[in-house]
């Protein structure tokens, strides 16, 4: 009889686990004995040795032994019991604010104690507040711990000693029950260093590190045993995305052949030539969609690199093959801008553009839905309303998601799950639409590898010719009047400007109020200018009208909140003022600044800050002044703020990493990708168990 694998053995089989404790453990995500094995300590304390009192470093947790030389109740701001403890190297103070009579009576001069606690610098030198303590008896020597003591993540009602006992029990089960080693070693390189430890050795060490284990490595998460598990976790995440990709690509997709006539007609009516980078990426897409395997491609391109027209080419190809296309943008402003572009490009080619947002209701909506369902709507553009259950396509060949970073991984995956795919009748024939995803937030390569392992990646790494890099100035608020004068001069000369108001709190209401105040203040100071105001509290229709007026030049200065951050394209605007710029992240500043520098005029961006500027704030604004390269900025952002901020919390939040840390472990990501691909190819049986082990119940995150 083969022993049951530990992920099938319930924690209820452990000694001392009754229904109540079981519930509490479940709350911590602990269901099986294996879950406990992967429930790793947050940190460790060293109770394996006694530190001489004379050698205590403040801010360390130590075991000390000594004799009580004085014990007094001290009446100060708070009454406390203060003992002096001495060994042959020095003296220290133990301070108790809570104590009972019995304690007080036993902690008397001459008592010998062993204490454990954190040393702090206090009024009398090094002190311990409420140390744990035991009485020493010369006849009964007390044992020291043999391993470092783990401190586990716990929850109310579960003590450390309880959870230590459970983990110790779980470890003993390893003797009779297997826990599968799912990572073979790959002799030809890839994670050799991380895979030096076996899974079991890594778990044993992390639950019971022997004395002498480098606590500093453990604290930093850089111990080889931790790195072994981090690598496995990252591989599991990577595999879940690769698996997802595999599932999608097992479905068929419509072959979309290039239609030269349509393509040249389209290109002829553009008033510009495609850049080499645009042509290259369009070709990459072309190869993908002229195939029965669904395309899964991410197009990254810095702001203003011209992603839209590349998407339009792909759309055109789908429509020329008799298929429908859906394009989704994260905001109504952006969706509307796309509608205008596509109408302008597609009308001469007799291709209709249908527009659908959540705000379109009633009869108008019904009409649109039926045109989408019967296939007369060829090019459908909208917000996420496009992904609602009621929207059914007749024959969707291509779905395009713009500015995907605004949606987050989870939403992106959800779109596939219940979005276009099931609602497309094409799918019932075993066919899925091709997918094109665009993002203007450049993502450092290593991060992209892990967050977008399911996607092929194209980069438009060139801006259209004639663009002058935006000249960036960093100015203190004290210079606000000079800046206002600059806005006046620029607008009087026929240019247009943005003035962006920001707040720390993400509150639409407060942000809108701040923008209103700024707009009226600027109107007083600049009476000759036409000043518009746009913020998140306006109705979508109103926002679109204001953007339209700005585009037409009827508004000289547009006061805005960060709603204009993404995608907005008004080439005549050449001056951007950002207030409180020190509060924004680099990628957001980069996005905002990308609203100017879109025409042929030289553009300027003024980053206003309220002094004093923190070191980090200063570093960020300096980078903005030094470069306009989105990829460089993203790398810096990663360095300064970490992956959560760079990818957006929604994106990393969805990764639920337990042990790995995308920033700390970034160096292994290229190898992770290689190893994950090898596993999928050569060890397919290990894939699902790995995903289950690390993503467990959260795996809906990555189900096709
Ligand atoms: P993004 O990549 O930020 O989405 P857009 O697609 O909005 O950029 O393009 C920015 C602007 O550049 C638009 O006005 C677009 O018409 C224009 N554009 C795109 N490609 C070219 C090109 N090859 N030459 C000149 N202008 C271009
Ligand atoms: Mg865009």
XYZ file of C-alpha atoms in Angstrom, residues 78 94-99 116-117 128-132:
14
model
C 4.511 54.564 35.354
C 15.085 44.235 33.517
C 11.994 46.387 33.588
C 8.437 45.143 34.213
C 5.457 47.456 33.981
C 2.984 44.669 34.637
C 3.778 42.390 37.536
C 15.256 36.103 26.806
C 14.292 39.365 25.204
C 15.062 44.576 28.699
C 11.347 45.301 28.886
C 9.302 42.335 29.979
C 11.837 39.672 29.118
C 10.793 36.051 29.325
